[in-house]
Coordinates of C-alpha atoms in Angstrom, one line a residue:
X307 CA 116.4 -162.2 -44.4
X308 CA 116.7 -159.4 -42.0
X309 CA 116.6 -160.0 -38.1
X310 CA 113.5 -158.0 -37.8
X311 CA 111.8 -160.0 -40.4
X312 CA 112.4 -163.9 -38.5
X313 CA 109.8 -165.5 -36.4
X314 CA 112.0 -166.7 -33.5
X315 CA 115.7 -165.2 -34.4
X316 CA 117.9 -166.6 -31.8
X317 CA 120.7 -164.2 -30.3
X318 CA 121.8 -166.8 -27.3
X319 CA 124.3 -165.5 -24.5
X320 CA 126.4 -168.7 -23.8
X321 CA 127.9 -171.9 -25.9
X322 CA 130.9 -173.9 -24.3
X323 CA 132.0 -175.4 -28.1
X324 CA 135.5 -174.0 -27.5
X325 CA 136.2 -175.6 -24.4
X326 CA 134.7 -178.8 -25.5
X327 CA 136.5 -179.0 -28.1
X328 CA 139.7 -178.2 -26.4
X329 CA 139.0 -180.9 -23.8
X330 CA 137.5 -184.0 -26.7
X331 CA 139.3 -182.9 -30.0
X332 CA 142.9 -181.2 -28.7
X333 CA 141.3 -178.1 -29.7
X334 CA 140.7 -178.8 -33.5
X335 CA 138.2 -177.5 -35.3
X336 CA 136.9 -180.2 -37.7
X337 CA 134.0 -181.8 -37.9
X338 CA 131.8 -178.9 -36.7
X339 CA 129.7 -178.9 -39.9
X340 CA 128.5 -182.2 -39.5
X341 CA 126.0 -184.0 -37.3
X342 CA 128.2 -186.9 -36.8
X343 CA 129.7 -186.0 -33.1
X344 CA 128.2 -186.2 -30.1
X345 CA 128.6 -182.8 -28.9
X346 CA 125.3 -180.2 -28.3
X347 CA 126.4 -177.8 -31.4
X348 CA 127.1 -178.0 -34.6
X349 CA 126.7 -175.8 -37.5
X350 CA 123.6 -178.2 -39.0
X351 CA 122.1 -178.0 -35.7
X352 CA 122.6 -174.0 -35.2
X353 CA 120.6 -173.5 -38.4
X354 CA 117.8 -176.0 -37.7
X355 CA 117.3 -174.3 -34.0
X356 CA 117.2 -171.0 -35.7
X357 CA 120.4 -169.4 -34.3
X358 CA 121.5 -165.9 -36.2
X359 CA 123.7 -165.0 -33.3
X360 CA 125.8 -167.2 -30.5
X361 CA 128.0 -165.8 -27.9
X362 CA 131.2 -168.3 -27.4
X363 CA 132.9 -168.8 -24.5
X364 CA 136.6 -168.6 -24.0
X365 CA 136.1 -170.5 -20.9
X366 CA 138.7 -171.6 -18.6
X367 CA 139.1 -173.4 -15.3
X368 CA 139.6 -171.1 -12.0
X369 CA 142.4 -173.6 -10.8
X370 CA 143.6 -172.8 -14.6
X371 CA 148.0 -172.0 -13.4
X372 CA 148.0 -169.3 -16.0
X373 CA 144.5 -168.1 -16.4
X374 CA 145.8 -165.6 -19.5
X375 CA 147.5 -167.8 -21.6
X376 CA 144.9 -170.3 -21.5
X377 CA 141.9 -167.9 -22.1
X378 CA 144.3 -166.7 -25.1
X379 CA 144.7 -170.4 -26.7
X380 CA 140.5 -170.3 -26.2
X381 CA 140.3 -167.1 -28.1
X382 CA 142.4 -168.6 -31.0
X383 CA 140.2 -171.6 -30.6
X384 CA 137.3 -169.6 -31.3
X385 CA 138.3 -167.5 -33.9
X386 CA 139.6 -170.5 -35.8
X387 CA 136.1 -172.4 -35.5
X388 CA 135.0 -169.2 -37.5
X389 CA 137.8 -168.7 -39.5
X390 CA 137.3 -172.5 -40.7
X391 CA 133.8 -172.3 -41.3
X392 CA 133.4 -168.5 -43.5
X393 CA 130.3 -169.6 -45.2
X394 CA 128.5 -170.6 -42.1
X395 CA 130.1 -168.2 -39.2
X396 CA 131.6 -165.0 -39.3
X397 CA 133.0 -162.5 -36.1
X398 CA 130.7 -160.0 -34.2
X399 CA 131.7 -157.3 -32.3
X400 CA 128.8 -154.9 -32.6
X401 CA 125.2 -154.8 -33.5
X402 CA 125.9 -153.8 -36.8
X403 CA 128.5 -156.7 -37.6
X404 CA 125.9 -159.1 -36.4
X405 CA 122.9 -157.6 -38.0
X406 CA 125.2 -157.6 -40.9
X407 CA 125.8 -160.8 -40.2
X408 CA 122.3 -162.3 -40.5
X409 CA 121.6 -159.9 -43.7
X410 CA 124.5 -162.2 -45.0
X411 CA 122.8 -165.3 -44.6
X412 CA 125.8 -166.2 -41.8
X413 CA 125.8 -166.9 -38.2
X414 CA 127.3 -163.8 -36.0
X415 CA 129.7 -165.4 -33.8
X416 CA 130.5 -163.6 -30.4
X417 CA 132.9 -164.0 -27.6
X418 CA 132.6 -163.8 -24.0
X419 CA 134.9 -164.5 -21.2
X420 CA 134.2 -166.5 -18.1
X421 CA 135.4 -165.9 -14.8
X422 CA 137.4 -162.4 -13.7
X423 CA 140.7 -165.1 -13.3
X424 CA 140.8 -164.8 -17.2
X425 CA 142.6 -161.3 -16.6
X426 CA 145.1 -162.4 -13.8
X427 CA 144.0 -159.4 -12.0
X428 CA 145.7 -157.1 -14.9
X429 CA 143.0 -154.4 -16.5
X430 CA 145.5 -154.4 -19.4
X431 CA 144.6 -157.9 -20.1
X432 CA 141.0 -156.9 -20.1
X433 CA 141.5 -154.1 -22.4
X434 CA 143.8 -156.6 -25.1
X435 CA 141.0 -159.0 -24.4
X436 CA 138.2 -156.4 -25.9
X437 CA 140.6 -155.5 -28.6
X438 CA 140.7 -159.3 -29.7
X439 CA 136.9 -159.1 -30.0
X440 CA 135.7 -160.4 -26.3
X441 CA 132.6 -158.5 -25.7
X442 CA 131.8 -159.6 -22.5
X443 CA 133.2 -160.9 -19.3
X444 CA 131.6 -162.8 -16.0
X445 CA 133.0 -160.5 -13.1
X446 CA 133.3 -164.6 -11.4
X447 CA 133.2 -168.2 -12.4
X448 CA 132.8 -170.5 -9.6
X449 CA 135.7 -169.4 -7.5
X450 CA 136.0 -165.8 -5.8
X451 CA 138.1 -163.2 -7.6
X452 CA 140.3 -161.2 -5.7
X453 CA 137.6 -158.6 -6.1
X454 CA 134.2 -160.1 -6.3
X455 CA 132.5 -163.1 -4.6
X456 CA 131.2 -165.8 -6.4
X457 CA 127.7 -167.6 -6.2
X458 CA 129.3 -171.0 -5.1
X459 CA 132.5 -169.2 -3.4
X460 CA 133.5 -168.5 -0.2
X461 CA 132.0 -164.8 0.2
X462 CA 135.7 -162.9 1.3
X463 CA 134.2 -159.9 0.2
X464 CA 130.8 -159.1 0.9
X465 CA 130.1 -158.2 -3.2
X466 CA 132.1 -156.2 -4.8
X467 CA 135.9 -154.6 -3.7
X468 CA 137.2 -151.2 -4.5
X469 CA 139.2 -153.1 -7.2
X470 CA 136.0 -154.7 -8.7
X471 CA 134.6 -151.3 -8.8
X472 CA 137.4 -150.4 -11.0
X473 CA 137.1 -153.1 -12.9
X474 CA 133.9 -152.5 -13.7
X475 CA 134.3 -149.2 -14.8
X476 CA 137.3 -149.8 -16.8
X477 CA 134.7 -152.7 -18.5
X478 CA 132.1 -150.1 -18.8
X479 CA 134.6 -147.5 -20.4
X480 CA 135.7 -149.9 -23.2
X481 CA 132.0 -150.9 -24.2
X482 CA 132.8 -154.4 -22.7
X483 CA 129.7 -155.7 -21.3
X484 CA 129.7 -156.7 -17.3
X485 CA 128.4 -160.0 -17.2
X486 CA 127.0 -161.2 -13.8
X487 CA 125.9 -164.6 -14.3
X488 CA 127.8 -166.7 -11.5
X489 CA 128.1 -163.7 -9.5
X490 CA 126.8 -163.8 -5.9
X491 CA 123.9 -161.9 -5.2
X492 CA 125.8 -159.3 -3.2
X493 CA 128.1 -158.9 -5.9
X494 CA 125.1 -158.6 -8.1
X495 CA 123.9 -155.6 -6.0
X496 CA 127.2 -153.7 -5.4
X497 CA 127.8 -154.3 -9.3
X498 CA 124.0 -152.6 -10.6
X499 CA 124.9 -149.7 -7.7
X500 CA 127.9 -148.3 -10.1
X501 CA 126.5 -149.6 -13.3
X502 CA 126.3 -146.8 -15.8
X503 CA 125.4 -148.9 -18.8
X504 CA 123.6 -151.9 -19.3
X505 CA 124.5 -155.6 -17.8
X506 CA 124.2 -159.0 -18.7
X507 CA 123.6 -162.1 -17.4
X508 CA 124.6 -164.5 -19.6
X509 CA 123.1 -167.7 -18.5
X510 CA 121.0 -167.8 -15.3
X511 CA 117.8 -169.1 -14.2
X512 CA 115.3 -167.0 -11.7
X513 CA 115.8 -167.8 -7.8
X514 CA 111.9 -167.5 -7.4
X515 CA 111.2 -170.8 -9.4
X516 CA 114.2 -172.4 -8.0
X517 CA 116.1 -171.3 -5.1
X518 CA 119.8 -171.9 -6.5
X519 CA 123.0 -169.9 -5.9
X520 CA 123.9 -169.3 -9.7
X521 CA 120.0 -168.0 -10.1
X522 CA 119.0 -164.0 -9.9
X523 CA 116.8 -162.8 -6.7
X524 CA 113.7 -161.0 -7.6
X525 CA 115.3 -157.6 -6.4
X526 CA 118.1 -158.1 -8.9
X527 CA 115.5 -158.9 -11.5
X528 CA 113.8 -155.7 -11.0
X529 CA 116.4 -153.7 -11.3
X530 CA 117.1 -154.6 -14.6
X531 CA 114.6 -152.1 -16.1
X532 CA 116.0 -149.0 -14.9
X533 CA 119.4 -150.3 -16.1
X534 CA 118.4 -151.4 -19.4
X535 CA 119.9 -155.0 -19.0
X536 CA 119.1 -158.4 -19.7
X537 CA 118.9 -161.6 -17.8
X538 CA 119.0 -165.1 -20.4
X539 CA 117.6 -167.7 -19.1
X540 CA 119.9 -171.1 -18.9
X541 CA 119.0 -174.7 -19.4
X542 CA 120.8 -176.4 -16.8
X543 CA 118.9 -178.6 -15.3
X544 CA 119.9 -178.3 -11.7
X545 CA 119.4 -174.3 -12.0
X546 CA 115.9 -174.9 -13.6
X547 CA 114.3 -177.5 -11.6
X548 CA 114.8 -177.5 -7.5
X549 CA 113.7 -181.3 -7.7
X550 CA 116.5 -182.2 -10.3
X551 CA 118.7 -180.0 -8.0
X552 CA 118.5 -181.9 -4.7
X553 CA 118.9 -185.2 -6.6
X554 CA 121.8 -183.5 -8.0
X555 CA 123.4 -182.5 -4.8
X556 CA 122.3 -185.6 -3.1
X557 CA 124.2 -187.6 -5.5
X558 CA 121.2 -190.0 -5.8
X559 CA 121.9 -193.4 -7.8
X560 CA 117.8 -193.3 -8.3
X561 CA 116.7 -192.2 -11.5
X562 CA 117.1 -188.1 -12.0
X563 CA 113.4 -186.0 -11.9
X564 CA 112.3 -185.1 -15.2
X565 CA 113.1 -181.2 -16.0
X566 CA 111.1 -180.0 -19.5
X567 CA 110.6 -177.0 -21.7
X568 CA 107.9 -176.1 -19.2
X569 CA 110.2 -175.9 -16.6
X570 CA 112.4 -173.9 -18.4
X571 CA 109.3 -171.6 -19.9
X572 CA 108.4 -171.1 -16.2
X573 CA 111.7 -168.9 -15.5
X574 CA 111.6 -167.3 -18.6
X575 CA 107.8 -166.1 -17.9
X576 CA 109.0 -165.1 -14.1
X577 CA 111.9 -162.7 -15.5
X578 CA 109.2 -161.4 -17.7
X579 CA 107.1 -160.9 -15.4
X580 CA 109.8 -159.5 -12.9
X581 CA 112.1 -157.5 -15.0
X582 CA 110.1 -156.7 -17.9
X583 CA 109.4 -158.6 -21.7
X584 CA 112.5 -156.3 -22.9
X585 CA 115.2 -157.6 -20.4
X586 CA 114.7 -161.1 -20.8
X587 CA 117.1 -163.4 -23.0
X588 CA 118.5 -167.1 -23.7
X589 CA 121.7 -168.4 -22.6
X590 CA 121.7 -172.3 -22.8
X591 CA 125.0 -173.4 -21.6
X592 CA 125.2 -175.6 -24.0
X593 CA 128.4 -177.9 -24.3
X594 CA 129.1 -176.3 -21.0
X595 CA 126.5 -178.8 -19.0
X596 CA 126.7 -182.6 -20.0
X597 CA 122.9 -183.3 -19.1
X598 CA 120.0 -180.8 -20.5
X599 CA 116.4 -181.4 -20.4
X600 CA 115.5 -183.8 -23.0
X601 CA 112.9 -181.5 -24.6
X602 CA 116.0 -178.9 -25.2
X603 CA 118.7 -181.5 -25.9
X604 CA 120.6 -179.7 -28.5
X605 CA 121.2 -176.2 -30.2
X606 CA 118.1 -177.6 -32.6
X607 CA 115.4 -177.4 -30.5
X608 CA 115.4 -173.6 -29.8
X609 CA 111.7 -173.8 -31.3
X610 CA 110.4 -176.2 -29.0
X611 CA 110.8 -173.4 -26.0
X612 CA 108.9 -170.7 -29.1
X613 CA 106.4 -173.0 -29.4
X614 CA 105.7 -174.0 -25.7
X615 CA 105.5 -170.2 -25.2
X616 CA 103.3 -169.4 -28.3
X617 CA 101.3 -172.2 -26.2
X618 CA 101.4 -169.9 -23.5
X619 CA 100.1 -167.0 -25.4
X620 CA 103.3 -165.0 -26.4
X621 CA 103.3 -162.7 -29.2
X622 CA 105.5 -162.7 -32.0
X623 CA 107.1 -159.3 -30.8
X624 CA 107.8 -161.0 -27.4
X625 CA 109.3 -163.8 -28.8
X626 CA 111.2 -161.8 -31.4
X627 CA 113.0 -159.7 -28.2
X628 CA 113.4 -162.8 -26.1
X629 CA 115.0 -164.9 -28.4
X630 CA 117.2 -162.1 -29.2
X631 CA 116.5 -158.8 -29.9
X632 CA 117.1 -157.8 -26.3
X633 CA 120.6 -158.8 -26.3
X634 CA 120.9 -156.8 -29.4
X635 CA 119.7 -153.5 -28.2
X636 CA 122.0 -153.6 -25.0
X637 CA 124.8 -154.5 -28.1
X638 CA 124.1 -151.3 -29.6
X639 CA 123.7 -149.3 -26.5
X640 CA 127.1 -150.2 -25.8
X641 CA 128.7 -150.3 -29.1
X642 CA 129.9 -146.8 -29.8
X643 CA 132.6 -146.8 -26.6
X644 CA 133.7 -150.8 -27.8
X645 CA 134.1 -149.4 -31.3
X646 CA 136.7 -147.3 -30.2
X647 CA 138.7 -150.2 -28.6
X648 CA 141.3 -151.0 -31.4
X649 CA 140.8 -154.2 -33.0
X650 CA 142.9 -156.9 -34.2
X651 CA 143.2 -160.2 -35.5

């Protein structure tokens, strides 16, 4: 079945597996096609949540001591959790591989980097990156860069530095996408002033429903339109709910406030609303978050959020774009200059 032809195909912009299974199974990749672990993603579980497409992350740590050997071992770690699994998964780099992909009756597997320290400040190490198939990277994680200030960082910058500016270009050059999810809202700003091509944000939530650092300011939002990129909307709960949040924070020992799919369905209508039914996307963090709203506990229940916004009144062509085909056209707008990148396995 063709992409165009599923009711609620989802294309979603973040998945933790690798790291998760680096830190609980010493980085082996066993197991994944069955239900038995305790983990948010599986391959049973892609298929009964409807996923055609998942961007992986080849997270690691910002107090990582070498940043690019460890974001290598996560790249091997994902491309063997494909390799193992050829019937299921296969690698994405383009539109057309995952379109290909889905024709194929297989699941497109991306990857995406997280967190600038993945390069150790070296744009050669961005460029091998691409060439092993990474098709985006977060400009931060949680720590400042040397060049961009991060949501929950100290803010030495004031955005984005010369050198960020370069990266950015250099990212933009290579067809890698510029991912600003955990970027801070300067760097967000400085970031969309140079853009030349479309930009991600691979898991984030709206600041307007929920005043959190890792969520996007309604400015930002509307600014996505003239750049032709696309915000997907993230399940954690302390980004989605500001109640859950201050418990969070506060470190309560009282029992946490509920966050549901209606919580989540309220940011993704905001971004709609904001940026446009065309720049809106999912990112779950799942397996990156060890609490998600119980409604949207697992890589399953992808059509719980459908149906809560069928409920709401969304179209089939709505739901069609948010769930993926969104991501999919910033892929192909982007795909000619990645294609050129040499790849290798």
């Amino acid at each position: 079945m063709t992409f165009d032809a599923l009711p609620f195909p989802v294309i979603d912009g973040h998945n933790d597996l690798p790291w998760e299974r680096r830190e609980t199974h010493g980085s082996g990749v066993e197991g994944i096609d069955s239900e038995a672990g305790s983990l948010h993603t599986d391959l049973p579980k892609l298929r009964a949540g409807g996923v055609v497409g998942q961007f992986w992350s080849v997270f690691v740590p910002c107090d990582e001591p070498d940043p690019v050997r460890a974001t290598l071992q996560q790249v091997d770690v994902a491309h063997r959790i494909i390799d193992r699994y050829p019937d299921t998964l296969v690698l994405a780099r383009t539109a057309a591989e995952v379109r290909a992909a889905i024709d194929s009756g297989r699941i497109a597997s991306l990857l995406g980097a997280e967190g600038g320290h993945s390069i150790g400040d070296d744009i050669a190490v961005l460029r091998d990156l691409a060439r092993l198939g990474v098709r985006y990277m977060t400009l931060t994680h949680n720590d400042d860069t040397p060049w961009a200030d991060s949501a929950t960082g100290a803010h030495p910058h004031g955005g984005l530095t010369d050198r960020g500016r370069e990266v950015v270009a250099e990212m933009e050059r290579i067809g890698m996408l510029v991912d600003l999810s955990h970027t801070a809202q300067t760097t967000m700003r400085d970031t969309l002033d140079v853009a030349t091509q479309p930009v991600v944000f691979s898991h984030s939530s709206t600041v307007a429903v929920n005043d959190h650092p890792r969520n996007v300011p309604d400015d930002v939002l509307g600014r996505l339109a003239d750049n032709g990129g696309v915000v997907m909307i993230t399940f954690v709960p302390q980004f989605v709910s500001a109640a859950y949040a201050e418990w969070f924070a506060a470190g309560s020992s009282e029992d946490a406030p509920p966050v549901t799919v209606s919580d989540v369905a309220d940011h993704v209508e905001h971004a709609r609303d904001v940026a446009g039914a065309a720049h809106v996307g999912l990112g779950g963090d799942y397996d990156g978050t060890p609490v998600l709203p119980p409604d949207l506990r697992d890589v399953s229940r992808y059509p719980v959020l459908a149906a809560e916004l069928q409920r709401r009144g969304w179209g089939p062509a709505d739901l069609r774009a948010l769930a993926g085909g969104n991501v999919l056209r910033v892929l192909e707008a982007t795909d000619e200059r990645f294609a050129r990148t040499a790849f290798v396995r």
